[in-house]
Amino acid sequence: MHTEQFSYHRAESVEHAVELLETSDDARILAGGQGLIPLMKKRELTPDALVDITQIDELRGIERTDDTIRIGGLSTHREIADSALLKETAPVIPRTVAHITGGQQVHNVATIGGNIARAHPGYDYEGALLSAGSQIVVSGPAGKQRVPVSEFVRGPCSTTLAETQLVTSIEIPVLSGDRRGGYAKKKEPASGNAIVGVATDLLFDDDQSTLVKSARIAVNGLQGCAVRLDATENKLEGKQLTPDRLEAAAGDASSSLDSSAVLDNKKASAEYRLCLLEPQVQKSIRQAVGERTLYSQT
Amino acid sequence: MTVEKEEVTVTVNGESHVVSVEPRELLSQTLRERMGCTEINIGCESAICGACTVQSDGKSVKSCTRFTVQADGADIRTVSDLADEGTLTDIQQAFTDEHALQCGYCTPGIVMAVDEYLDHNTDPSREEIRNEALQGNLCRCTGYENIVDAVETAAEKLD
C-alpha cells in the first residue's frame, strides 16, 4: 500500500528543519513515522514534503540540568522506558511508556515528540506528561517556546503547534523527595490505545513515608484532552495514605470532571469510560505506592 | 507530482545494495520486490500485525511502516539470515519442536522480534513473553499457547 507522492528532505539542524518547513506549502515532520506513515497510507494525510529530523543529534538524549529533566524529542519509547534517570526522577513517564501499544518494533523507533505532537487521546503519553508537570519545548521561525502540556494539546489530535514549528524536547521539573509513578489503563482491544489511562505522580519524603507531599493524577482517553483529577488529588495531598483514604480518593475521581465532555464513540461509550475510571485510578495509585505499607487509620 | 528519486545504500543479510527509490517506497517493498526477500510477509500494512518484522541495526522494526530512505546506511537482517547453512537457530528449532505455527505467515516476523527480545531478557516469564516479546505481532491461527511455549523453550536453551 503506497502513500501519495512527496518530496523528501533531510534536515541537518533544528534551524534547517524550520527553514524546510517554511519553504514547503504542506510539509510534515518525519521522525519515527509510526503514527504518520499509516495515516499517509490511508490518505488521511497527504503532505507534499516530509522533513526527516532523525539526523539531528541535538534532539536526542535524556539528561538532567539543575532542576529539570530534558527529554530530547527524538527519544524513542524504548529509550524512555529503559532510562535509569527517568525511573529515579519522574517514574510515571517510563511506567506509562511501557503500556504504549505496537510492541518493541514500534518502541524501537517511535518518538516522544511524535507521540505528543499527534495528541491522540488514546496514545498514553499526554496524561503522564500532565501529571509530571511537563513543558513542551517547540522551535519555529520565532525561536524557542515553552508550552505547558495542558495548553499544548487543544483537543483530540489537535495542538497549538504551527505548521512551521516542531517539538524539540520535553522538560520535566525535578522534585526533591521520593517520587513515585503509576499508570493503569483499559485498552481498546483492537488498537491497544487507551479507553481510559490514569497516570499518577506522587511525592513522599522517603521510601517508608506514607505522608503524601504532593499528588498529581491525570487521565487520558476519557476526554478530548488529558485532565487532572482535582478531587482525587485533594483527598490525598498532605494526608497520611491509608487503604480507606486511597479508596475514597479513587471514588471521588469523577466528581471534579465535566461529565458532558467525556468521549462517547464506537470505541467506548461515555458511560463505560466513566465506569472504568474509579478502578483504574485505584490501580494506578496502588502501583505508585508500591511496596510501602499502608496502615489503617485508628 | 514528479519527485526526485533518492539513492539509498542498504546492507541486506550481509550484502550491500545501492538502490534508487521514490521517497514513498516502503522498506518492505524494496526488500521483497528488488531483493527477492519474500520471507517478509505483508499483513496489516499499518504497524499492527508485525508479519513484516526485520531487524535494522539489531533492532526489530516493522518494514511496512518504514520508508526505504529511512534505512539509508542501515544493516538489515531478515529471518533467512538466521540459520547457519541449514542449521536452525535455537529459536527456530524451538518453534519447530513446540509446533508454534500453523499457516506460518506470521512466523518470520515473530522469530525476528523474539530474536531481539531474548537478547535483552534472557529469562522471561510467560506473562512477559505475551505482554512484551509478542506484543508487536499477531497470530490468527494458534491462540499463542504454543508460541509462548516455544519462546520459553528457546530462552532455556539460550541460557
XYZ file of C-alpha atoms in Angstrom:
457
model
C 0.000 0.000 0.000
C 1.584 3.260 -1.157
C 1.273 6.732 0.228
C 0.806 9.661 -2.142
C 3.984 11.086 -3.631
C 6.012 13.525 -1.567
C 9.441 15.076 -1.720
C 11.943 14.047 0.931
C 14.285 16.388 2.789
C 16.830 15.510 5.429
C 17.287 18.281 7.986
C 20.771 18.795 9.442
C 19.805 21.057 12.334
C 16.708 22.461 14.016
C 17.170 25.749 12.090
C 17.438 23.804 8.841
C 14.255 21.854 9.668
C 12.360 25.098 10.344
C 13.667 26.542 7.063
C 12.476 23.458 5.183
C 9.057 23.671 6.865
C 8.827 27.348 5.864
C 9.712 26.781 2.205
C 7.188 23.975 1.593
C 3.467 24.523 1.256
C 2.405 21.458 3.103
C 5.292 19.762 4.875
C 5.286 17.356 7.775
C 7.974 16.236 10.165
C 9.147 12.619 9.814
C 10.660 11.148 12.978
C 9.780 7.519 13.793
C 6.885 7.597 11.333
C 4.836 5.099 13.330
C 1.818 7.405 13.544
C 2.436 9.328 10.329
C 3.037 6.553 7.785
C -0.213 4.618 8.467
C -2.158 7.919 8.227
C -0.459 8.702 4.900
C -1.274 5.225 3.580
C -4.938 5.814 4.408
C -4.688 9.223 2.661
C -5.812 10.914 5.869
C -2.646 12.968 5.415
C -1.162 13.813 2.007
C 1.766 16.149 2.648
C 3.780 17.480 -0.320
C 7.025 17.147 1.573
C 8.470 15.269 4.518
C 11.259 16.738 6.616
C 13.272 13.911 8.177
C 14.688 15.121 11.511
C 16.276 11.862 12.658
C 19.837 13.002 11.833
C 19.645 15.982 14.224
C 21.749 14.955 17.221
C 20.641 17.825 19.462
C 17.136 16.282 19.524
C 18.439 13.152 21.224
C 19.311 12.255 24.786
C 17.743 12.355 28.247
C 19.655 14.462 30.743
C 19.320 16.384 33.975
C 20.145 20.076 34.151
C 19.853 21.538 37.686
C 16.150 21.290 38.489
C 14.904 19.976 35.140
C 14.948 16.722 33.216
C 15.224 17.302 29.493
C 13.965 14.558 27.193
C 15.045 15.116 23.581
C 12.110 14.995 21.167
C 13.651 12.100 19.235
C 13.923 9.886 22.325
C 12.277 6.589 21.466
C 9.738 4.808 23.664
C 12.391 2.166 24.230
C 15.000 4.681 25.440
C 12.481 6.294 27.775
C 11.190 3.013 29.224
C 14.799 1.933 29.894
C 16.060 5.280 31.254
C 17.520 4.879 34.763
C 17.435 8.675 35.194
C 13.694 8.840 34.471
C 12.901 5.823 36.659
C 14.534 7.714 39.509
C 13.320 11.271 38.898
C 9.995 11.005 37.020
C 8.929 7.356 37.211
C 5.413 7.986 35.894
C 6.903 8.543 32.413
C 8.674 5.169 31.922
C 5.794 3.352 33.686
C 3.388 4.804 31.152
C 5.521 4.246 28.088
C 5.713 0.531 28.795
C 1.940 0.439 28.091
C 2.087 2.040 24.657
C 0.817 -0.333 22.011
C 2.694 -1.737 18.996
C 5.349 -3.874 20.639
C 9.109 -3.495 20.708
C 9.202 -2.911 16.930
C 7.250 0.322 17.420
C 9.028 1.208 20.690
C 12.400 0.966 18.906
C 11.580 3.830 16.544
C 8.519 5.803 17.723
C 9.432 9.053 19.491
C 8.035 11.091 22.382
C 7.986 14.206 20.180
C 5.916 12.479 17.509
C 3.576 10.941 20.053
C 2.702 14.225 21.787
C 2.548 16.188 18.511
C -0.106 13.722 17.321
C -2.086 14.365 20.551
C -4.271 11.295 20.140
C -6.388 10.792 23.305
C -5.576 7.069 23.341
C -1.792 7.474 22.985
C -0.937 7.338 26.719
C 1.825 9.976 26.954
C -0.351 13.041 27.481
C -1.730 12.061 30.898
C 1.718 11.134 32.184
C 3.258 14.367 30.922
C 0.430 16.346 32.508
C 0.789 14.585 35.861
C 4.556 15.217 35.830
C 4.052 18.957 35.187
C 5.805 18.915 31.797
C 6.531 21.677 29.358
C 6.695 21.010 25.625
C 9.600 22.867 24.023
C 8.922 23.842 20.410
C 11.094 25.616 17.849
C 9.947 27.683 14.904
C 10.733 30.841 12.913
C 10.308 32.956 16.074
C 12.708 30.771 18.046
C 12.165 28.557 21.041
C 8.986 28.452 23.119
C 7.966 26.505 26.213
C 4.321 25.487 26.351
C 2.746 23.626 29.302
C 1.295 20.348 28.044
C -2.179 21.448 29.227
C -2.026 24.363 26.747
C -0.151 22.476 24.023
C -2.961 19.964 23.442
C -6.156 21.707 22.336
C -8.339 18.683 21.689
C -8.280 15.237 20.089
C -5.396 15.205 17.551
C -5.069 18.981 17.772
C -2.242 21.062 19.235
C -1.014 24.646 19.218
C 1.950 23.587 17.053
C 2.140 25.789 13.946
C 2.955 24.275 10.538
C 6.434 25.796 10.756
C 7.191 24.513 14.263
C 8.475 21.235 15.642
C 8.704 19.679 19.095
C 12.359 19.694 20.130
C 12.227 18.463 23.726
C 10.093 17.853 26.794
C 11.056 19.338 30.165
C 10.016 17.891 33.492
C 10.673 19.601 36.843
C 12.767 17.652 39.358
C 11.129 17.331 42.803
C 13.051 16.580 45.962
C 11.855 13.558 47.895
C 10.783 10.055 46.961
C 8.845 10.453 43.731
C 6.700 7.514 42.627
C 4.735 6.872 39.470
C 1.991 4.582 38.270
C -0.052 4.059 35.137
C -3.140 1.901 34.738
C -5.002 1.539 31.515
C -8.010 -0.135 29.963
C -7.037 -0.927 26.386
C -9.293 -0.783 23.389
C -8.745 -4.380 22.236
C -8.212 -3.811 18.501
C -5.870 -0.811 18.595
C -4.339 -1.200 22.040
C -4.979 2.514 22.638
C -6.293 3.725 25.989
C -10.039 3.914 26.558
C -9.075 5.237 29.964
C -5.474 5.656 31.137
C -4.652 7.014 34.579
C -1.213 8.447 35.345
C -0.173 9.015 38.972
C 2.769 11.117 40.160
C 3.108 11.001 43.978
C 5.772 12.594 46.166
C 6.791 11.252 49.600
C 9.638 12.246 51.928
C 11.329 8.876 51.695
C 10.594 5.279 50.718
C 8.948 4.444 54.092
C 6.810 7.554 54.496
C 3.075 7.356 53.797
C 2.510 11.113 54.033
C 1.650 12.347 50.552
C 3.542 15.596 49.952
C 2.046 16.127 46.547
C -0.308 14.180 44.307
C -0.772 14.795 40.616
C -3.136 12.426 38.879
C -4.275 12.785 35.276
C -6.448 10.750 32.962
C -6.146 10.444 29.195
C -8.566 8.781 26.804
C -11.540 9.927 28.851
C -11.960 13.353 27.265
C -10.508 15.038 24.187
C -7.559 16.268 26.247
C -5.951 14.721 29.304
C -7.323 16.192 32.562
C -6.136 16.341 36.146
C -8.372 14.668 38.752
C -8.541 17.547 41.231
C -10.915 15.915 43.707
C -8.762 12.790 43.975
C -5.593 14.843 44.357
C -7.150 16.971 47.130
C -8.178 13.884 49.072
C -4.558 12.681 49.082
C -2.365 15.747 49.292
C -0.882 16.487 52.719
C -2.555 13.391 54.197
C -1.422 10.055 55.536
C -2.203 7.495 52.891
C -4.337 4.666 54.264
C -6.207 1.968 52.339
C -9.503 3.722 53.190
C -8.239 7.088 52.017
C -6.926 5.588 48.798
C -10.330 4.065 48.030
C -12.191 7.245 48.951
C -9.890 9.323 46.736
C -10.456 6.976 43.785
C -14.196 7.016 44.480
C -14.176 10.791 44.042
C -12.360 10.683 40.701
C -15.256 11.773 38.519
C -16.666 14.409 40.896
C -14.445 17.226 39.599
C -14.903 16.298 35.934
C -17.200 17.757 33.325
C -19.124 14.574 32.503
C -20.608 16.119 29.351
C -17.065 16.252 27.885
C -16.473 12.507 28.214
C -15.792 10.866 24.840
C -18.710 8.822 23.549
C -17.913 6.885 20.372
C -17.750 3.439 18.805
C -14.615 2.581 20.778
C -16.399 3.040 24.107
C -19.484 4.828 25.382
C -19.188 7.713 27.841
C -20.964 5.615 30.460
C -18.461 2.763 30.058
C -15.491 5.116 30.219
C -16.796 6.642 33.466
C -17.350 3.179 34.963
C -13.715 2.330 34.231
C -12.361 5.438 35.909
C -12.533 4.537 39.615
C -10.903 1.081 39.381
C -8.177 2.383 37.079
C -7.444 5.288 39.462
C -7.142 2.786 42.325
C -4.819 0.567 40.318
C -2.661 3.481 39.236
C -2.263 4.883 42.779
C -1.513 1.395 44.147
C 1.207 0.958 41.561
C 2.732 4.298 42.551
C 2.570 3.449 46.266
C 4.454 0.241 45.531
C 5.808 -1.827 48.383
C 5.327 0.664 51.211
C 2.928 -0.488 53.922
C -0.292 1.467 54.350
C -1.683 1.328 57.891
C -5.359 1.833 58.583
C -6.251 4.931 60.488
C -7.143 4.379 64.125
C 3.659 15.282 -8.980
C 7.105 14.198 -10.092
C 9.568 13.683 -7.314
C 13.276 13.199 -7.289
C 14.443 9.700 -6.598
C 16.731 9.154 -3.657
C 19.821 6.993 -3.664
C 19.900 4.659 -0.694
C 22.694 2.350 0.436
C 21.486 -0.565 2.478
C 23.020 -3.838 3.608
C 20.637 -6.775 3.484
C 21.688 -10.076 5.052
C 25.338 -9.123 4.694
C 25.178 -7.906 1.105
C 25.453 -4.213 0.288
C 22.993 -2.694 -2.225
C 22.580 0.760 -3.720
C 19.035 1.452 -4.886
C 17.344 4.470 -6.392
C 13.849 4.797 -4.915
C 10.883 7.134 -4.784
C 10.728 8.582 -1.258
C 7.425 6.784 -0.739
C 8.832 3.333 -1.422
C 8.458 1.202 1.686
C 11.286 -0.877 3.105
C 9.054 -3.964 2.845
C 8.619 -3.322 -0.907
C 12.328 -2.759 -1.512
C 13.180 -5.962 0.298
C 10.517 -8.094 -1.389
C 10.465 -6.649 -4.889
C 14.044 -5.538 -5.503
C 15.955 -8.037 -3.376
C 13.707 -11.066 -3.545
C 13.274 -11.296 0.232
C 9.822 -12.888 0.008
C 10.224 -14.241 3.543
C 8.932 -10.826 4.613
C 5.184 -11.133 4.732
C 2.775 -8.259 4.319
C -0.224 -8.364 6.611
C -1.994 -5.328 8.010
C 0.227 -2.686 6.343
C -0.338 -0.416 9.326
C 2.233 -1.235 12.042
C -0.041 -3.624 13.904
C 0.455 -7.265 12.865
C 4.259 -7.481 12.713
C 4.395 -10.054 9.864
C 6.891 -7.795 8.060
C 9.309 -7.526 11.011
C 13.016 -7.337 10.160
C 15.986 -6.185 12.225
C 17.588 -2.873 11.384
C 20.982 -2.429 13.085
C 19.940 -5.153 15.514
C 16.587 -3.596 16.400
C 13.335 -5.135 15.226
C 11.169 -2.843 13.121
C 8.017 -3.226 11.037
C 9.278 -2.861 7.478
C 5.841 -1.903 6.101
C 5.965 1.243 8.239
C 9.448 2.450 7.251
C 10.289 4.334 4.097
C 13.354 2.888 2.387
C 15.005 6.329 2.584
C 14.908 5.957 6.377
C 17.053 2.823 6.066
C 19.950 4.623 4.354
C 23.157 3.182 5.807
C 21.308 0.531 7.822
C 22.208 -3.112 8.246
C 19.027 -5.129 7.660
C 18.566 -8.768 8.646
C 15.637 -10.945 7.673
C 14.727 -14.366 9.034
C 16.653 -16.007 6.136
C 19.906 -14.822 7.672
C 19.417 -16.633 10.981
C 20.074 -20.272 10.087
C 23.679 -21.290 9.517
C 23.846 -23.386 6.321
C 20.608 -25.148 7.113
C 21.189 -25.462 10.853
C 18.331 -23.690 12.582
C 18.919 -21.308 15.497
C 17.622 -22.291 18.933
C 14.573 -20.060 18.461
C 13.726 -21.554 15.070
C 14.263 -25.094 16.374
C 12.017 -24.358 19.374
C 9.243 -23.121 17.056
C 9.510 -26.423 15.149
C 9.648 -28.607 18.260
C 6.745 -26.883 20.026
C 4.595 -26.752 16.866
C 4.392 -22.978 17.301
C 2.893 -22.302 13.895
C 0.021 -23.422 11.754
C -0.156 -21.431 8.498
C 3.250 -19.882 9.255
C 2.503 -16.460 7.771
C 3.306 -14.590 10.985
C 6.306 -16.749 11.911
C 9.220 -14.924 10.196
C 8.198 -11.685 11.893
C 7.697 -13.286 15.290
C 11.054 -15.051 15.116
C 12.851 -11.769 14.335
C 11.091 -9.949 17.198
C 11.781 -12.779 19.665
C 15.405 -12.946 18.492
C 15.880 -9.348 19.596
C 13.797 -9.687 22.765
C 15.768 -12.631 24.162
C 18.959 -10.596 23.830
C 17.605 -8.171 26.442
C 15.610 -10.532 28.635
C 17.193 -13.964 28.788
C 14.753 -15.437 31.303
C 11.267 -14.063 30.610
C 8.133 -15.191 32.448
C 5.177 -16.410 30.371
C 3.469 -13.116 31.143
C 6.456 -11.143 29.845
C 6.556 -13.306 26.711
C 2.913 -12.435 25.988
C 2.984 -8.779 27.051
C 6.431 -7.808 25.832
C 8.090 -10.275 23.439
C 4.942 -10.968 21.373
C 3.188 -7.632 21.898
C 4.010 -6.371 18.401
C 2.905 -9.481 16.497
C -0.434 -11.070 15.688
C -1.098 -14.740 15.000
C -4.561 -15.688 13.832
C -4.132 -19.490 13.926
C -2.525 -20.743 17.089
C -4.046 -18.883 20.003
C -0.425 -18.177 21.037
C -0.111 -21.005 23.579
C 2.460 -22.958 21.557
C 4.290 -19.782 20.576
C 4.721 -18.903 24.256
C 5.943 -22.495 24.854
C 8.459 -22.103 22.030
C 9.825 -18.802 23.333
C 10.146 -20.338 26.799
C 11.981 -23.357 25.375
C 14.258 -21.130 23.299
C 15.093 -18.971 26.334
C 16.045 -22.074 28.337
C 18.331 -23.299 25.549
C 19.990 -19.914 25.180
C 20.918 -19.740 28.869
